[in-house]
Amino acid sequence: MASGHFFCAIFYFACLCSASLANNPKVNFREKEKKILDQILGAGKYDARIRPSGINGTDDKATQVFVNMFLRSISKIDDYKMEYSVQLTFREQWLDERLKFDDIGGRLKYLTLTEANRVWMPDLFFSNEKEGHFHNIIMPNVYIRIFPYGSVLYSIRISLTLACPMNLKLYPLDRQVCSLRMASYGWTTADLVFLWKEGDPVQVVKNLHLPRFTLEKFLTDYCNSKTNTGEYSCLKVDLLFKREFSYYLIQIYIPCCMLVIVSWVSFWLDQGAVPARVSLGVTTLLTMATQTSGINASLPPVSYTKAIDVWTGVCLTFVFGALLEFALVNYASRSADRAADMHRENMKKKRREMEQASLDAASDLLDTDSNATFAMKPLVRHPGDPLALEKLRQCEVHMQAPKRPNCCRSWLSKFPTSPFKKVPCLGRGQCSRSKRIDVISRITFPLVFALFNLVYWSTYLFREEEED
C-alpha cells in the first residue's frame, strides 16, 4: 500500500514539471533581435538622414565620432609615383540614442547589421587617397553593431593607395613620413567632430615586413582644415619609414666603387699598350653611365640634387678622369719621342760639323807642309766655331751653382722609363715624364677618392642625424 502512494506522488510531480515547461517555452533570441530591429528601425520610427544628437542628447552640440584602425599590411612604397599601398580595418564608433533597446537582462549584448544604409553614417573620406576598394570575398567585409545603450560600431576592411610626397635629397640615406588623412566631407565641426579613440587608436600587425623600408613609429594627430564653406574635422596618422640601406649598398655603392677601382688598372699598364688602356677606360665609362641611367630611371625627375646623384656623378668623373689621364700620358710620350728625334738630328748635325771642322784643320796642315812654312794657329777660335761653342757650354755647366735638391723630383727620378721602349733622357728627364704621370696618378686618384668618401659619408650621415 505504501509503495502505491509513492508511485502516485512521482506521477503527480512529473505532470507538474511538464505543465510548467509547456507554459514557459525556450526563448528564441534571434526572433527577439528581429523584433527589436523592426521596432527601432521600422518605417516612420528612424530616419538615417538625420544625424544623432550631440553630447548629453543636445541638438546644438556636434556629434562625436571616435576612430581607430588596425594596419594589416603595407604592400609597397613607390618612390617614382610617390605613393604607398595599405590594407587596414577601419572602425568608427558614435552614440545614437534613438537606437536604444532592451537587452533582456543582459542576455542580448548587441545587434548586428550588414547594411550600412539602415543607420546614419559619418561622411568620412580619405583626403590623400588615389585609389581604394572594399573586400567582398566571400561576403562583404563589413559589419555594424548596435549596443543596448545606443552606441554604434562600424567596422570595414579596405585597401587604399595613398599619396606620399617625399623629399629625396638624402636618398638612399633618407627617412620618409607618409600620412593617412581622414576628414568629413560635408558636415562642419559644428555638426560633426572626429576624435581618436582613447587608449590605442592605431594598431599595427606584428612582424610587418617591407622590402626596402622599416616602419620605425607612427603618430596620431589632428588636421582640421578651413575652407570658404566652413571648418571640417580631420584626423591623420603619420607613418615614419626608414629606408633600408643594405640593399643600396650592395646594388649601387659597391659596384660603383669597383668600377672606379677597375679604371685605375690602366695606370699600371704600359703606356705603349694603347688598345688595352683605351678599351679599359671606355668600357668602365660606358658601364658607369649605364649604372647611373638605371638608377635615375627608378626615381622621379626632381629639381634638386640627391645624395645618390652626388655619388654617381663623382664616380663617373673619376672614371672619365682616368681616361683623360691616358690621353695626357700618350701626348707626353709622343712629345718625348719628337724631342728625342730632334735631339738625334741635332747630334748628327753637330757630328757632321765637327767632322767637317776636322777635315778643314787637316787640309790647313797639309797646305802648311807643302809651303814649308810654320803658321801659328790662334788659340781662341772664332765665335762661329762649333768646337769652341761646345767647350764653352761645358765650362758653363761646370761653373753653375749647385741647385737645391727637390724631394719630389728626386723621388720621381727613381722611376725609369718604360722597359719596352728606351728613350734617351734630355737634360731634365723629359723621357720619363709620361711614366711619372702614371706614377702620380696611382697615388693621387686613390687618395682623392678616399677623401671624397670621408667627406660624403660624414656629411650625409650627419644630415641624417640632424633630421632625426
PDB file of N, CA and C in Angstrom, residues 277-362:
ATOM      1  N   ARG A 277      94.538  50.065 -72.816  1.00  0.00           N
ATOM      2  CA  ARG A 277      94.165  51.180 -71.940  1.00  0.00           C
ATOM      3  C   ARG A 277      92.922  51.902 -72.451  1.00  0.00           C
ATOM      4  N   VAL A 278      92.811  52.059 -73.766  1.00  0.00           N
ATOM      5  CA  VAL A 278      91.630  52.732 -74.323  1.00  0.00           C
ATOM      6  C   VAL A 278      90.382  51.888 -74.104  1.00  0.00           C
ATOM      7  N   SER A 279      90.446  50.595 -74.384  1.00  0.00           N
ATOM      8  CA  SER A 279      89.280  49.728 -74.198  1.00  0.00           C
ATOM      9  C   SER A 279      88.869  49.664 -72.728  1.00  0.00           C
ATOM     10  N   LEU A 280      89.842  49.621 -71.816  1.00  0.00           N
ATOM     11  CA  LEU A 280      89.514  49.586 -70.395  1.00  0.00           C
ATOM     12  C   LEU A 280      88.833  50.880 -69.955  1.00  0.00           C
ATOM     13  N   GLY A 281      89.345  52.029 -70.382  1.00  0.00           N
ATOM     14  CA  GLY A 281      88.740  53.299 -69.993  1.00  0.00           C
ATOM     15  C   GLY A 281      87.355  53.482 -70.570  1.00  0.00           C
ATOM     16  N   VAL A 282      87.180  53.153 -71.856  1.00  0.00           N
ATOM     17  CA  VAL A 282      85.866  53.328 -72.490  1.00  0.00           C
ATOM     18  C   VAL A 282      84.847  52.363 -71.900  1.00  0.00           C
ATOM     19  N   THR A 283      85.246  51.125 -71.616  1.00  0.00           N
ATOM     20  CA  THR A 283      84.307  50.139 -71.048  1.00  0.00           C
ATOM     21  C   THR A 283      83.823  50.559 -69.671  1.00  0.00           C
ATOM     22  N   THR A 284      84.738  50.961 -68.815  1.00  0.00           N
ATOM     23  CA  THR A 284      84.319  51.400 -67.474  1.00  0.00           C
ATOM     24  C   THR A 284      83.467  52.659 -67.541  1.00  0.00           C
ATOM     25  N   LEU A 285      83.767  53.558 -68.469  1.00  0.00           N
ATOM     26  CA  LEU A 285      82.972  54.777 -68.600  1.00  0.00           C
ATOM     27  C   LEU A 285      81.550  54.461 -69.049  1.00  0.00           C
ATOM     28  N   LEU A 286      81.395  53.594 -70.037  1.00  0.00           N
ATOM     29  CA  LEU A 286      80.054  53.225 -70.501  1.00  0.00           C
ATOM     30  C   LEU A 286      79.281  52.448 -69.437  1.00  0.00           C
ATOM     31  N   THR A 287      79.974  51.568 -68.719  1.00  0.00           N
ATOM     32  CA  THR A 287      79.293  50.815 -67.647  1.00  0.00           C
ATOM     33  C   THR A 287      78.813  51.741 -66.547  1.00  0.00           C
ATOM     34  N   MET A 288      79.638  52.715 -66.187  1.00  0.00           N
ATOM     35  CA  MET A 288      79.242  53.665 -65.156  1.00  0.00           C
ATOM     36  C   MET A 288      78.077  54.532 -65.628  1.00  0.00           C
ATOM     37  N   ALA A 289      78.086  54.929 -66.886  1.00  0.00           N
ATOM     38  CA  ALA A 289      76.965  55.714 -67.416  1.00  0.00           C
ATOM     39  C   ALA A 289      75.676  54.901 -67.429  1.00  0.00           C
ATOM     40  N   THR A 290      75.766  53.612 -67.768  1.00  0.00           N
ATOM     41  CA  THR A 290      74.581  52.743 -67.745  1.00  0.00           C
ATOM     42  C   THR A 290      74.058  52.565 -66.325  1.00  0.00           C
ATOM     43  N   GLN A 291      74.964  52.408 -65.390  1.00  0.00           N
ATOM     44  CA  GLN A 291      74.558  52.290 -63.986  1.00  0.00           C
ATOM     45  C   GLN A 291      73.839  53.549 -63.520  1.00  0.00           C
ATOM     46  N   THR A 292      74.340  54.702 -63.892  1.00  0.00           N
ATOM     47  CA  THR A 292      73.722  55.964 -63.479  1.00  0.00           C
ATOM     48  C   THR A 292      72.338  56.127 -64.090  1.00  0.00           C
ATOM     49  N   SER A 293      72.201  55.808 -65.366  1.00  0.00           N
ATOM     50  CA  SER A 293      70.892  55.932 -66.011  1.00  0.00           C
ATOM     51  C   SER A 293      69.884  54.955 -65.426  1.00  0.00           C
ATOM     52  N   GLY A 294      70.329  53.749 -65.056  1.00  0.00           N
ATOM     53  CA  GLY A 294      69.422  52.796 -64.419  1.00  0.00           C
ATOM     54  C   GLY A 294      68.936  53.266 -63.058  1.00  0.00           C
ATOM     55  N   ILE A 295      69.811  53.923 -62.306  1.00  0.00           N
ATOM     56  CA  ILE A 295      69.400  54.456 -61.002  1.00  0.00           C
ATOM     57  C   ILE A 295      68.381  55.572 -61.174  1.00  0.00           C
ATOM     58  N   ASN A 296      68.635  56.480 -62.112  1.00  0.00           N
ATOM     59  CA  ASN A 296      67.730  57.611 -62.315  1.00  0.00           C
ATOM     60  C   ASN A 296      66.392  57.181 -62.899  1.00  0.00           C
ATOM     61  N   ALA A 297      66.355  56.040 -63.596  1.00  0.00           N
ATOM     62  CA  ALA A 297      65.099  55.580 -64.185  1.00  0.00           C
ATOM     63  C   ALA A 297      64.082  55.185 -63.127  1.00  0.00           C
ATOM     64  N   SER A 298      64.541  54.780 -61.949  1.00  0.00           N
ATOM     65  CA  SER A 298      63.627  54.363 -60.879  1.00  0.00           C
ATOM     66  C   SER A 298      63.258  55.494 -59.934  1.00  0.00           C
ATOM     67  N   LEU A 299      63.684  56.722 -60.241  1.00  0.00           N
ATOM     68  CA  LEU A 299      63.413  57.863 -59.379  1.00  0.00           C
ATOM     69  C   LEU A 299      62.700  58.952 -60.163  1.00  0.00           C
ATOM     70  N   PRO A 300      61.894  59.759 -59.501  1.00  0.00           N
ATOM     71  CA  PRO A 300      61.204  60.839 -60.213  1.00  0.00           C
ATOM     72  C   PRO A 300      62.175  61.943 -60.610  1.00  0.00           C
ATOM     73  N   PRO A 301      61.896  62.667 -61.687  1.00  0.00           N
ATOM     74  CA  PRO A 301      62.786  63.761 -62.116  1.00  0.00           C
ATOM     75  C   PRO A 301      62.582  65.013 -61.261  1.00  0.00           C
ATOM     76  N   VAL A 302      63.248  65.052 -60.123  1.00  0.00           N
ATOM     77  CA  VAL A 302      63.125  66.183 -59.205  1.00  0.00           C
ATOM     78  C   VAL A 302      64.128  67.272 -59.581  1.00  0.00           C
ATOM     79  N   SER A 303      63.889  68.478 -59.072  1.00  0.00           N
ATOM     80  CA  SER A 303      64.712  69.631 -59.451  1.00  0.00           C
ATOM     81  C   SER A 303      65.945  69.809 -58.570  1.00  0.00           C
ATOM     82  N   TYR A 304      66.058  69.071 -57.475  1.00  0.00           N
ATOM     83  CA  TYR A 304      67.190  69.223 -56.574  1.00  0.00           C
ATOM     84  C   TYR A 304      68.135  68.037 -56.715  1.00  0.00           C
ATOM     85  N   THR A 305      69.304  68.173 -56.107  1.00  0.00           N
ATOM     86  CA  THR A 305      70.338  67.139 -56.194  1.00  0.00           C
ATOM     87  C   THR A 305      70.191  66.158 -55.047  1.00  0.00           C
ATOM     88  N   LYS A 306      70.171  64.887 -55.378  1.00  0.00           N
ATOM     89  CA  LYS A 306      70.048  63.838 -54.377  1.00  0.00           C
ATOM     90  C   LYS A 306      71.432  63.338 -53.974  1.00  0.00           C
ATOM     91  N   ALA A 307      71.477  62.645 -52.860  1.00  0.00           N
ATOM     92  CA  ALA A 307      72.759  62.098 -52.395  1.00  0.00           C
ATOM     93  C   ALA A 307      73.305  61.073 -53.376  1.00  0.00           C
ATOM     94  N   ILE A 308      72.429  60.307 -53.997  1.00  0.00           N
ATOM     95  CA  ILE A 308      72.890  59.317 -54.967  1.00  0.00           C
ATOM     96  C   ILE A 308      73.420  59.990 -56.221  1.00  0.00           C
ATOM     97  N   ASP A 309      72.894  61.182 -56.562  1.00  0.00           N
ATOM     98  CA  ASP A 309      73.414  61.918 -57.718  1.00  0.00           C
ATOM     99  C   ASP A 309      74.844  62.377 -57.483  1.00  0.00           C
ATOM    100  N   VAL A 310      75.126  62.819 -56.265  1.00  0.00           N
ATOM    101  CA  VAL A 310      76.497  63.231 -55.934  1.00  0.00           C
ATOM    102  C   VAL A 310      77.445  62.043 -56.052  1.00  0.00           C
ATOM    103  N   TRP A 311      77.033  60.901 -55.549  1.00  0.00           N
ATOM    104  CA  TRP A 311      77.898  59.715 -55.577  1.00  0.00           C
ATOM    105  C   TRP A 311      78.166  59.271 -57.014  1.00  0.00           C
ATOM    106  N   THR A 312      77.118  59.076 -57.801  1.00  0.00           N
ATOM    107  CA  THR A 312      77.305  58.603 -59.174  1.00  0.00           C
ATOM    108  C   THR A 312      78.033  59.639 -60.026  1.00  0.00           C
ATOM    109  N   GLY A 313      77.764  60.929 -59.782  1.00  0.00           N
ATOM    110  CA  GLY A 313      78.455  61.963 -60.551  1.00  0.00           C
ATOM    111  C   GLY A 313      79.949  61.980 -60.291  1.00  0.00           C
ATOM    112  N   VAL A 314      80.351  61.854 -59.027  1.00  0.00           N
ATOM    113  CA  VAL A 314      81.774  61.849 -58.702  1.00  0.00           C
ATOM    114  C   VAL A 314      82.445  60.578 -59.222  1.00  0.00           C
ATOM    115  N   CYS A 315      81.776  59.433 -59.095  1.00  0.00           N
ATOM    116  CA  CYS A 315      82.355  58.187 -59.621  1.00  0.00           C
ATOM    117  C   CYS A 315      82.516  58.266 -61.138  1.00  0.00           C
ATOM    118  N   LEU A 316      81.524  58.831 -61.816  1.00  0.00           N
ATOM    119  CA  LEU A 316      81.641  58.997 -63.267  1.00  0.00           C
ATOM    120  C   LEU A 316      82.781  59.948 -63.618  1.00  0.00           C
ATOM    121  N   THR A 317      82.983  60.975 -62.811  1.00  0.00           N
ATOM    122  CA  THR A 317      84.088  61.905 -63.037  1.00  0.00           C
ATOM    123  C   THR A 317      85.436  61.217 -62.866  1.00  0.00           C
ATOM    124  N   PHE A 318      85.576  60.347 -61.869  1.00  0.00           N
ATOM    125  CA  PHE A 318      86.835  59.622 -61.667  1.00  0.00           C
ATOM    126  C   PHE A 318      87.127  58.695 -62.840  1.00  0.00           C
ATOM    127  N   VAL A 319      86.105  58.007 -63.327  1.00  0.00           N
ATOM    128  CA  VAL A 319      86.318  57.108 -64.468  1.00  0.00           C
ATOM    129  C   VAL A 319      86.700  57.909 -65.706  1.00  0.00           C
ATOM    130  N   PHE A 320      86.027  59.030 -65.921  1.00  0.00           N
ATOM    131  CA  PHE A 320      86.350  59.883 -67.058  1.00  0.00           C
ATOM    132  C   PHE A 320      87.750  60.487 -66.900  1.00  0.00           C
ATOM    133  N   GLY A 321      88.115  60.835 -65.672  1.00  0.00           N
ATOM    134  CA  GLY A 321      89.457  61.361 -65.420  1.00  0.00           C
ATOM    135  C   GLY A 321      90.542  60.346 -65.715  1.00  0.00           C
ATOM    136  N   ALA A 322      90.274  59.058 -65.431  1.00  0.00           N
ATOM    137  CA  ALA A 322      91.260  58.023 -65.754  1.00  0.00           C
ATOM    138  C   ALA A 322      91.464  57.911 -67.259  1.00  0.00           C
ATOM    139  N   LEU A 323      90.385  58.089 -68.020  1.00  0.00           N
ATOM    140  CA  LEU A 323      90.518  58.058 -69.473  1.00  0.00           C
ATOM    141  C   LEU A 323      91.291  59.270 -69.989  1.00  0.00           C
ATOM    142  N   LEU A 324      91.031  60.429 -69.411  1.00  0.00           N
ATOM    143  CA  LEU A 324      91.774  61.625 -69.806  1.00  0.00           C
ATOM    144  C   LEU A 324      93.252  61.517 -69.414  1.00  0.00           C
ATOM    145  N   GLU A 325      93.516  60.840 -68.307  1.00  0.00           N
ATOM    146  CA  GLU A 325      94.909  60.675 -67.871  1.00  0.00           C
ATOM    147  C   GLU A 325      95.701  59.898 -68.904  1.00  0.00           C
ATOM    148  N   PHE A 326      95.080  58.893 -69.515  1.00  0.00           N
ATOM    149  CA  PHE A 326      95.801  58.155 -70.557  1.00  0.00           C
ATOM    150  C   PHE A 326      96.045  59.041 -71.777  1.00  0.00           C
ATOM    151  N   ALA A 327      95.070  59.904 -72.099  1.00  0.00           N
ATOM    152  CA  ALA A 327      95.294  60.824 -73.216  1.00  0.00           C
ATOM    153  C   ALA A 327      96.494  61.731 -72.930  1.00  0.00           C
ATOM    154  N   LEU A 328      96.613  62.206 -71.690  1.00  0.00           N
ATOM    155  CA  LEU A 328      97.755  63.041 -71.315  1.00  0.00           C
ATOM    156  C   LEU A 328      99.066  62.266 -71.376  1.00  0.00           C
ATOM    157  N   VAL A 329      99.036  61.007 -70.905  1.00  0.00           N
ATOM    158  CA  VAL A 329     100.243  60.176 -70.938  1.00  0.00           C
ATOM    159  C   VAL A 329     100.662  59.914 -72.387  1.00  0.00           C
ATOM    160  N   ASN A 330      99.694  59.633 -73.224  1.00  0.00           N
ATOM    161  CA  ASN A 330     100.010  59.379 -74.631  1.00  0.00           C
ATOM    162  C   ASN A 330     100.591  60.622 -75.299  1.00  0.00           C
ATOM    163  N   TYR A 331     100.026  61.779 -74.980  1.00  0.00           N
ATOM    164  CA  TYR A 331     100.551  63.031 -75.552  1.00  0.00           C
ATOM    165  C   TYR A 331     101.975  63.299 -75.062  1.00  0.00           C
ATOM    166  N   ALA A 332     102.219  63.087 -73.753  1.00  0.00           N
ATOM    167  CA  ALA A 332     103.560  63.296 -73.216  1.00  0.00           C
ATOM    168  C   ALA A 332     104.555  62.324 -73.834  1.00  0.00           C
ATOM    169  N   SER A 333     104.130  61.086 -74.070  1.00  0.00           N
ATOM    170  CA  SER A 333     105.018  60.098 -74.673  1.00  0.00           C
ATOM    171  C   SER A 333     105.375  60.487 -76.101  1.00  0.00           C
ATOM    172  N   ARG A 334     104.361  60.927 -76.862  1.00  0.00           N
ATOM    173  CA  ARG A 334     104.639  61.334 -78.234  1.00  0.00           C
ATOM    174  C   ARG A 334     105.509  62.592 -78.272  1.00  0.00           C
ATOM    175  N   SER A 335     105.315  63.498 -77.326  1.00  0.00           N
ATOM    176  CA  SER A 335     106.178  64.686 -77.257  1.00  0.00           C
ATOM    177  C   SER A 335     107.612  64.296 -76.961  1.00  0.00           C
ATOM    178  N   ALA A 336     107.796  63.328 -76.067  1.00  0.00           N
ATOM    179  CA  ALA A 336     109.154  62.851 -75.753  1.00  0.00           C
ATOM    180  C   ALA A 336     109.795  62.204 -76.971  1.00  0.00           C
ATOM    181  N   ASP A 337     108.984  61.463 -77.742  1.00  0.00           N
ATOM    182  CA  ASP A 337     109.524  60.850 -78.951  1.00  0.00           C
ATOM    183  C   ASP A 337     109.983  61.906 -79.952  1.00  0.00           C
ATOM    184  N   ARG A 338     109.150  62.940 -80.114  1.00  0.00           N
ATOM    185  CA  ARG A 338     109.535  64.002 -81.039  1.00  0.00           C
ATOM    186  C   ARG A 338     110.797  64.726 -80.548  1.00  0.00           C
ATOM    187  N   ALA A 339     110.880  64.969 -79.245  1.00  0.00           N
ATOM    188  CA  ALA A 339     112.070  65.620 -78.702  1.00  0.00           C
ATOM    189  C   ALA A 339     113.309  64.753 -78.883  1.00  0.00           C
ATOM    190  N   ALA A 340     113.132  63.440 -78.709  1.00  0.00           N
ATOM    191  CA  ALA A 340     114.265  62.533 -78.901  1.00  0.00           C
ATOM    192  C   ALA A 340     114.726  62.532 -80.359  1.00  0.00           C
ATOM    193  N   ASP A 341     113.762  62.550 -81.272  1.00  0.00           N
ATOM    194  CA  ASP A 341     114.128  62.598 -82.694  1.00  0.00           C
ATOM    195  C   ASP A 341     114.870  63.890 -83.028  1.00  0.00           C
ATOM    196  N   MET A 342     114.373  65.014 -82.485  1.00  0.00           N
ATOM    197  CA  MET A 342     115.056  66.287 -82.723  1.00  0.00           C
ATOM    198  C   MET A 342     116.462  66.272 -82.122  1.00  0.00           C
ATOM    199  N   HIS A 343     116.586  65.648 -80.940  1.00  0.00           N
ATOM    200  CA  HIS A 343     117.908  65.572 -80.306  1.00  0.00           C
ATOM    201  C   HIS A 343     118.877  64.753 -81.164  1.00  0.00           C
ATOM    202  N   ARG A 344     118.381  63.654 -81.711  1.00  0.00           N
ATOM    203  CA  ARG A 344     119.233  62.831 -82.570  1.00  0.00           C
ATOM    204  C   ARG A 344     119.670  63.621 -83.810  1.00  0.00           C
ATOM    205  N   GLU A 345     118.725  64.351 -84.404  1.00  0.00           N
ATOM    206  CA  GLU A 345     119.073  65.136 -85.583  1.00  0.00           C
ATOM    207  C   GLU A 345     120.117  66.196 -85.253  1.00  0.00           C
ATOM    208  N   ASN A 346     119.943  66.852 -84.089  1.00  0.00           N
ATOM    209  CA  ASN A 346     120.925  67.873 -83.692  1.00  0.00           C
ATOM    210  C   ASN A 346     122.306  67.262 -83.448  1.00  0.00           C
ATOM    211  N   MET A 347     122.322  66.096 -82.815  1.00  0.00           N
ATOM    212  CA  MET A 347     123.608  65.436 -82.569  1.00  0.00           C
ATOM    213  C   MET A 347     124.278  65.031 -83.869  1.00  0.00           C
ATOM    214  N   LYS A 348     123.487  64.519 -84.808  1.00  0.00           N
ATOM    215  CA  LYS A 348     124.059  64.159 -86.109  1.00  0.00           C
ATOM    216  C   LYS A 348     124.612  65.388 -86.825  1.00  0.00           C
ATOM    217  N   LYS A 349     123.850  66.491 -86.740  1.00  0.00           N
ATOM    218  CA  LYS A 349     124.292  67.717 -87.392  1.00  0.00           C
ATOM    219  C   LYS A 349     125.596  68.225 -86.769  1.00  0.00           C
ATOM    220  N   LYS A 350     125.674  68.211 -85.447  1.00  0.00           N
ATOM    221  CA  LYS A 350     126.902  68.653 -84.777  1.00  0.00           C
ATOM    222  C   LYS A 350     128.071  67.736 -85.110  1.00  0.00           C
ATOM    223  N   ARG A 351     127.746  66.413 -85.201  1.00  0.00           N
ATOM    224  CA  ARG A 351     128.816  65.483 -85.536  1.00  0.00           C
ATOM    225  C   ARG A 351     129.357  65.747 -86.944  1.00  0.00           C
ATOM    226  N   ARG A 352     128.450  66.040 -87.850  1.00  0.00           N
ATOM    227  CA  ARG A 352     128.899  66.366 -89.211  1.00  0.00           C
ATOM    228  C   ARG A 352     129.728  67.641 -89.231  1.00  0.00           C
ATOM    229  N   GLU A 353     129.278  68.637 -88.413  1.00  0.00           N
ATOM    230  CA  GLU A 353     130.038  69.886 -88.358  1.00  0.00           C
ATOM    231  C   GLU A 353     131.438  69.657 -87.776  1.00  0.00           C
ATOM    232  N   MET A 354     131.510  68.803 -86.725  1.00  0.00           N
ATOM    233  CA  MET A 354     132.817  68.509 -86.141  1.00  0.00           C
ATOM    234  C   MET A 354     133.714  67.771 -87.128  1.00  0.00           C
ATOM    235  N   GLU A 355     133.120  66.846 -87.874  1.00  0.00           N
ATOM    236  CA  GLU A 355     133.917  66.142 -88.870  1.00  0.00           C
ATOM    237  C   GLU A 355     134.409  67.096 -89.961  1.00  0.00           C
ATOM    238  N   GLN A 356     133.507  67.995 -90.343  1.00  0.00           N
ATOM    239  CA  GLN A 356     133.901  68.970 -91.354  1.00  0.00           C
ATOM    240  C   GLN A 356     135.026  69.874 -90.842  1.00  0.00           C
ATOM    241  N   ALA A 357     134.942  70.281 -89.565  1.00  0.00           N
ATOM    242  CA  ALA A 357     135.991  71.115 -88.971  1.00  0.00           C
ATOM    243  C   ALA A 357     137.321  70.361 -88.917  1.00  0.00           C
ATOM    244  N   SER A 358     137.267  69.062 -88.585  1.00  0.00           N
ATOM    245  CA  SER A 358     138.496  68.271 -88.541  1.00  0.00           C
ATOM    246  C   SER A 358     139.125  68.163 -89.929  1.00  0.00           C
ATOM    247  N   LEU A 359     138.285  67.995 -90.941  1.00  0.00           N
ATOM    248  CA  LEU A 359     138.794  67.918 -92.299  1.00  0.00           C
ATOM    249  C   LEU A 359     139.443  69.232 -92.719  1.00  0.00           C
ATOM    250  N   ASP A 360     138.806  70.365 -92.299  1.00  0.00           N
ATOM    251  CA  ASP A 360     139.381  71.668 -92.634  1.00  0.00           C
ATOM    252  C   ASP A 360     140.742  71.852 -91.958  1.00  0.00           C
ATOM    253  N   ALA A 361     140.844  71.423 -90.690  1.00  0.00           N
ATOM    254  CA  ALA A 361     142.132  71.556 -89.981  1.00  0.00           C
ATOM    255  C   ALA A 361     143.193  70.693 -90.635  1.00  0.00           C
ATOM    256  N   ALA A 362     142.822  69.495 -91.053  1.00  0.00           N
ATOM    257  CA  ALA A 362     143.799  68.627 -91.716  1.00  0.00           C
ATOM    258  C   ALA A 362     144.266  69.210 -93.037  1.00  0.00           C
TER     259      ALA A 362
END
